[in-house]
Amino acid sequence: MSIEMPNRNRPLAASIQDKDVILQANNLKVHFHLDEGRLKSVDGVDLIIRKGKTLGIVGESGCGKSVTSQALLRIVPKPGQVEGEILLKRNGGEETAEVVDLVKLEADGKEIRDVRGGEIAMIFQEPMKAFSPIHTIGDQIMEAILLHRTKDKKEAREIGLETLASVGMSNPKQRLDEYPHQLSGGMRQRAMIAMALASHPKILIADEPTTALDVTVQAQVLTLINELKEKLNTSVVFITHDLGVIAEMSDEVAVMYLGKVVEYTDVDTLFYGPRHPYTKALLNSIPSVTNRNTRLESIEGTVPYPMNLPEGCGFYSRCPKAQSGVCNAADIPLIKVRDNHYVRCLFAEDQNTGGEGQ
Amino acid sequence: MNTAVPTKAVKKRWFRLGRVPQAVETDEAYEVASQWKLMWWKFKKHKIAMAAGVVLVLFYMSALFCEFLSPHLPLDRYTSYKNAPPQTLHFYDKESGFSLRPFVYDMKMKVNEQTFLRTFQPDTSKKYYIHFFVKGPEYRMWGLFKTDIHLFGTKDMRAPLFLAGTDDLGRDLLSRMIYGGRISLSFGVLGIVLTLILGLLLGGLSGYLGGVTDTIVQRSIDLLICIPTIPLWMALSAALPRDWSALEIYFGMVIIFSIIGWTGLARVVRGKILSLREEDFTMAARLAGASDLRIIRKHLLPSFASYTIVTVTLSIPATILGETALSFLGIGLAPPVVSWGVLLQDSQNLETLAHHPWLLWPAALIIVTVLMFNFLGDGLRDAADPYK
Amino acid sequence: MSVREADLGRGHDAVQGDVILNVQSLKKYFPIKKGFLQKTVGYVKAVDDVSFYIREGETFGLVGESGCGKTTLGRCVLRAIEPTEGSTVFKDREGRVSDLNELDNKELRKLRRDIQLIFQDPYSSLNPRMTVQNIVAEPLICNGIAHGDELRSRVRQLIEMVGLNSRHMDRYPHAFSGGQRQRIGIARALATNPRFVVCDEAVSALDVSVQAQILNLLQDLQRQLSLSYLFISHDLGVIQHISDRVGVMYVGRMVETARTEDLFRRPRHPYTEALLSAKPVPDPRRKSERIVLQGEVANPAKPPSGCYFHPRCPYAQEICKLQKPEWRKVGEDHFVACHLADELTLQGAIGS
């Protein structure tokens, strides 16, 4: 066997010690303890966020991708409990920087609040959720700036104006004094990005930021996020269910299924050499030019509910290659199949068939 | 019962998470559970509402069987025990030691020589044991047949047994409260029945027909709710003929309350119909060729039935309070009819309150009833839409 | 009745093949009311002079961004809402041709059997208080098609046809996942054996893998039952996959209709081009040079003058501001509303 048996606690080769890594999540778990049992929304996720790169997290609804992003900011709704390690290089990821474990911080403490908005900022699917309807856009952007960058109100306003202009907001001076409901959908999204970027975060988490937008406006916002990433050298965590957007935005991709990362690799490998049956099926189920007039490959059945799950591979019940006694015997580890390519499947090595585009 | 309730709690998880469960082959109960069953499961989780429900059932049962439950008749006067304080039940006595059967002591009246106030002292020399199913004053059960069996009492019919004290005519307050419950509690329910009919009809028409009907109904509602209720009640009750019998007055007041009270319910019904009419499933039924009547019967009515129940539950206490308020002011039901409001008339002045505080007991009953209805309504409201 | 067979092809310069539905100059204006007296101060032109036709057994895809009026158009075609103006000529199962907009309620109810709708939201479109059996049976009961044992066996047949387990007929919708609910909705729509089905964003609320299941199902059913679809979606990938011909809408107007191949290979309207280019392609090696349109979709209550697209159009000229472009034929089955359609060579999504 050529498979390198992974270290169960840290399956990924890269680590926070590497120069270009600014955040590493190890065995991240978010469990909700409910009356009915334990809901494992996120169940052992490992992630690496590199400086200036975009990590795409893709998966279907209920796979835990949003909860993962909430866990990174420690804003998981109650009664969720975060376990594992989230190692963040503070103070800009210099080599001498101090490494903090966000899981160990108090959920409402000063330090985590400092990280939120300061080091890590987030944009949401629904901008109206991020804005308070009773304050102007300007007030809300300035609040972030006053907290993290300057104490001077005049200067904060200047910075706010600059940020709004930098996200391509037309007429920023006027917008600063407008209320969120006065803006159109695309403009609100821009305003939210401006608010997130106002404090110069090192990491920008974008949770389905374009799902509610029209295609033409989505194109604007995606272009904007990419431009800003280049300009500010920000790392981006991009969460979406749309593989098209993933192809467009990401450098590396984590495919999630049922609270676990099932495949983790660079974007080109994901689309041209996927190894996990779920990834393959997902890619083949997208309607596109190549499979026109043919039947789409769909995944039978539905995603199981992440509560009281049996041992073994989460995809077992729907996988065409599943083998009883093998796949459902024990939990499957994330296995390294190549440099920078990890798959949570026992048969990953045997399958070399490509997915989309081959 | 147990078979109907999903044994694996997993099945109910989505109530909290708003998630769709994926099909599990077992636990059919959940999959085939109708709206009412789902509501019941959800309601059962609301412990306070459950308790309130039990209390209310007890209250209404006691109203139903008030003749049997009360030891005395509400109008019987015990002239030697005017304004007697509540007696305490005893189980232990120096002479006879502990006895499982409770007893009360006789009371002796004494007049305070300075204040001329009458006070009662327990007379420990005389004990009256309390028995179940004893013969007492004769009554007609539900006006149907004569009997003299009471749930509890003393063997001696003239012996004092005033667990809640007496009023200034020497009438047993406990019996009067139990009888008063019948009037007050039934008033709430009867009032709401008429309100319900008016509200459903007018609100439903307003919502379903729209246009001019809607405008007329809505403007009448606006008009009705901007008149202050208490003066309106007063004016209307004052308009009831003085020579009406107690029963006529009672129904007259029910009508008055319904005429004023339907507005809230009509608004709820109209709003619900308007939103349901826009629901996709109503449109689907229309496209399937369903007639208006079928849509109302199969889709609209079952959908807002639960909301109607909630609104009704929450407005019963208002009616009860209204009746109490009017009777308290002396323009609603009047003695010799016994209702909680009428009973409270006795405690209108400060002097009574200072010397005979037990006359306030009916107020406690009213408070408890209203609270229980509100708790129940709360629980029902949470359960009303099990599909959220 | 004044409608004849020939009306099915009217206005489209001799259409080839069997047309089942011909929509001519359909309009739906919603009045904007203001003030105490509810005076009409203007109109939202949700559907503004739209014409297209659908052949038997064909899927006509309707694509556009939110607020472009595609859903309203779908509902007008069904006469679920009353159109303001225009005609919808339809050929029913007996070969009779009638204009839906001229029918009275009674006649319309008879025709309902032939025209059905599949909804977007699998949650709100099923009455949660009815069992699957009752939901699917409703059209059969209302149209007097079946009752008693026959009803139950027909429902069972429908349930199995859409790939559900007929043992679950007595379950309530809350026991099913989104995809399964959508199947129930499809079973209900097909209960009366319709000839023409409007799919209003029928897969938009579903996850990709489930979406694929439903798309496959819809295609299988189309073949089995020779259905015609009006398939409304905002997702170009889905439209491209399922449609034979595509119509593109912008702010209440149809800007282009063409065969899917033609439209994706060589669009003739700048908006179509921008739409195609804006769609993210699931292929990292094809990060194309995209045309990013400025601004956002125009407000249908206050649309710009002339061509509604001119403020965002990279090719706009003076004439576009002044004149509403004609709806004209530029090729076989290819219609476009653009002044510059003949001058421009636009970039498609497939090759070039």
Short mmCIF file of N, CA, C and O in Angstrom, two decimals, chain B residues 220-263:
data_model
loop_
_atom_site.label_atom_id
_atom_site.label_comp_id
_atom_site.label_asym_id
_atom_site.label_seq_id
_atom_site.Cartn_x
_atom_site.Cartn_y
_atom_site.Cartn_z
N SER B 220 -66.37 49.06 9.97
CA SER B 220 -67.19 48.87 11.17
C SER B 220 -66.31 48.42 12.33
O SER B 220 -66.51 48.84 13.47
N ILE B 221 -65.34 47.59 12.02
CA ILE B 221 -64.43 47.15 13.08
C ILE B 221 -63.68 48.36 13.64
O ILE B 221 -63.60 48.57 14.86
N ASP B 222 -63.16 49.19 12.73
CA ASP B 222 -62.44 50.38 13.17
C ASP B 222 -63.32 51.22 14.10
O ASP B 222 -62.88 51.69 15.14
N LEU B 223 -64.59 51.37 13.69
CA LEU B 223 -65.52 52.17 14.46
C LEU B 223 -65.74 51.57 15.84
O LEU B 223 -65.67 52.24 16.86
N LEU B 224 -65.98 50.24 15.84
CA LEU B 224 -66.29 49.57 17.10
C LEU B 224 -65.13 49.63 18.07
O LEU B 224 -65.33 49.83 19.26
N ILE B 225 -63.90 49.44 17.55
CA ILE B 225 -62.81 49.37 18.52
C ILE B 225 -62.35 50.73 18.98
O ILE B 225 -61.57 50.83 19.92
N CYS B 226 -62.82 51.81 18.35
CA CYS B 226 -62.38 53.09 18.89
C CYS B 226 -63.34 53.63 19.94
O CYS B 226 -63.07 54.64 20.56
N ILE B 227 -64.46 52.93 20.17
CA ILE B 227 -65.32 53.31 21.29
C ILE B 227 -64.78 52.61 22.54
O ILE B 227 -64.58 51.41 22.52
N PRO B 228 -64.56 53.36 23.59
CA PRO B 228 -64.03 52.71 24.80
C PRO B 228 -64.99 51.63 25.29
O PRO B 228 -66.20 51.85 25.36
N THR B 229 -64.46 50.47 25.62
CA THR B 229 -65.32 49.33 25.89
C THR B 229 -66.18 49.48 27.14
O THR B 229 -67.36 49.18 27.10
N ILE B 230 -65.55 49.93 28.23
CA ILE B 230 -66.32 49.92 29.48
C ILE B 230 -67.58 50.80 29.37
O ILE B 230 -68.69 50.32 29.64
N PRO B 231 -67.45 52.06 28.91
CA PRO B 231 -68.67 52.86 28.75
C PRO B 231 -69.69 52.22 27.81
O PRO B 231 -70.90 52.28 28.05
N LEU B 232 -69.17 51.57 26.74
CA LEU B 232 -70.08 50.95 25.78
C LEU B 232 -70.84 49.81 26.44
O LEU B 232 -72.06 49.67 26.31
N TRP B 233 -70.10 48.98 27.15
CA TRP B 233 -70.75 47.91 27.91
C TRP B 233 -71.81 48.48 28.82
O TRP B 233 -72.93 48.00 28.89
N MET B 234 -71.39 49.53 29.55
CA MET B 234 -72.30 50.11 30.54
C MET B 234 -73.57 50.59 29.86
O MET B 234 -74.68 50.33 30.33
N ALA B 235 -73.38 51.31 28.76
CA ALA B 235 -74.55 51.85 28.07
C ALA B 235 -75.48 50.74 27.63
O ALA B 235 -76.69 50.79 27.82
N LEU B 236 -74.88 49.70 27.02
CA LEU B 236 -75.71 48.62 26.50
C LEU B 236 -76.39 47.85 27.61
O LEU B 236 -77.57 47.50 27.51
N SER B 237 -75.65 47.59 28.70
CA SER B 237 -76.28 46.81 29.77
C SER B 237 -77.37 47.63 30.45
O SER B 237 -78.38 47.09 30.89
N ALA B 238 -77.13 48.93 30.53
CA ALA B 238 -78.15 49.78 31.13
C ALA B 238 -79.42 49.77 30.29
O ALA B 238 -80.52 49.99 30.77
N ALA B 239 -79.23 49.47 28.99
CA ALA B 239 -80.38 49.47 28.10
C ALA B 239 -81.21 48.21 28.22
O ALA B 239 -82.31 48.13 27.71
N LEU B 240 -80.67 47.18 28.90
CA LEU B 240 -81.44 45.95 29.08
C LEU B 240 -82.63 46.24 30.00
O LEU B 240 -82.47 46.89 31.03
N PRO B 241 -83.82 45.78 29.63
CA PRO B 241 -85.00 46.07 30.44
C PRO B 241 -84.83 45.58 31.89
O PRO B 241 -84.30 44.49 32.11
N ARG B 242 -85.28 46.39 32.81
CA ARG B 242 -85.11 46.08 34.23
C ARG B 242 -85.95 44.86 34.64
O ARG B 242 -85.61 44.17 35.58
N ASP B 243 -87.04 44.64 33.90
CA ASP B 243 -87.93 43.57 34.35
C ASP B 243 -87.55 42.20 33.78
O ASP B 243 -88.29 41.25 33.90
N TRP B 244 -86.42 42.12 33.13
CA TRP B 244 -85.98 40.82 32.62
C TRP B 244 -85.60 39.90 33.78
O TRP B 244 -85.11 40.33 34.81
N SER B 245 -85.80 38.62 33.53
CA SER B 245 -85.39 37.66 34.56
C SER B 245 -83.87 37.53 34.54
O SER B 245 -83.21 37.99 33.61
N ALA B 246 -83.34 36.88 35.57
CA ALA B 246 -81.90 36.72 35.68
C ALA B 246 -81.33 36.03 34.45
O ALA B 246 -80.30 36.42 33.91
N LEU B 247 -82.05 35.01 33.98
CA LEU B 247 -81.56 34.25 32.83
C LEU B 247 -81.54 35.12 31.58
O LEU B 247 -80.60 35.09 30.79
N GLU B 248 -82.58 35.93 31.42
CA GLU B 248 -82.65 36.80 30.24
C GLU B 248 -81.49 37.82 30.25
O GLU B 248 -80.88 38.10 29.24
N ILE B 249 -81.26 38.36 31.46
CA ILE B 249 -80.17 39.33 31.59
C ILE B 249 -78.85 38.65 31.21
O ILE B 249 -78.02 39.21 30.49
N TYR B 250 -78.69 37.43 31.70
CA TYR B 250 -77.47 36.67 31.44
C TYR B 250 -77.26 36.56 29.93
O TYR B 250 -76.19 36.89 29.40
N PHE B 251 -78.27 36.14 29.19
CA PHE B 251 -78.11 35.98 27.74
C PHE B 251 -77.99 37.32 27.04
O PHE B 251 -77.26 37.47 26.07
N GLY B 252 -78.71 38.30 27.57
CA GLY B 252 -78.57 39.65 27.03
C GLY B 252 -77.14 40.12 27.09
O GLY B 252 -76.60 40.69 26.13
N MET B 253 -76.51 39.83 28.23
CA MET B 253 -75.12 40.27 28.37
C MET B 253 -74.19 39.49 27.45
O MET B 253 -73.22 40.04 26.91
N VAL B 254 -74.49 38.19 27.28
CA VAL B 254 -73.68 37.41 26.34
C VAL B 254 -73.71 38.06 24.96
O VAL B 254 -72.68 38.25 24.31
N ILE B 255 -74.91 38.47 24.57
CA ILE B 255 -75.05 39.09 23.24
C ILE B 255 -74.28 40.41 23.18
O ILE B 255 -73.57 40.67 22.22
N ILE B 256 -74.40 41.19 24.25
CA ILE B 256 -73.68 42.46 24.26
C ILE B 256 -72.18 42.25 24.08
O ILE B 256 -71.52 42.90 23.27
N PHE B 257 -71.65 41.28 24.80
CA PHE B 257 -70.21 41.04 24.72
C PHE B 257 -69.80 40.56 23.33
O PHE B 257 -68.74 40.93 22.82
N SER B 258 -70.64 39.75 22.73
CA SER B 258 -70.30 39.25 21.40
C SER B 258 -70.33 40.36 20.37
O SER B 258 -69.48 40.43 19.48
N ILE B 259 -71.32 41.25 20.51
CA ILE B 259 -71.44 42.34 19.54
C ILE B 259 -70.19 43.21 19.57
O ILE B 259 -69.72 43.70 18.54
N ILE B 260 -69.64 43.36 20.77
CA ILE B 260 -68.44 44.19 20.86
C ILE B 260 -67.18 43.36 20.59
O ILE B 260 -66.20 43.86 20.05
N GLY B 261 -67.23 42.09 20.94
CA GLY B 261 -65.99 41.32 20.98
C GLY B 261 -65.58 40.62 19.69
O GLY B 261 -64.48 40.11 19.60
N TRP B 262 -66.42 40.60 18.68
CA TRP B 262 -66.08 39.83 17.49
C TRP B 262 -64.98 40.43 16.66
O TRP B 262 -64.39 39.77 15.83
N THR B 263 -64.71 41.73 16.91
CA THR B 263 -63.81 42.44 16.01
C THR B 263 -62.41 41.81 15.94
O THR B 263 -61.87 41.62 14.86
#
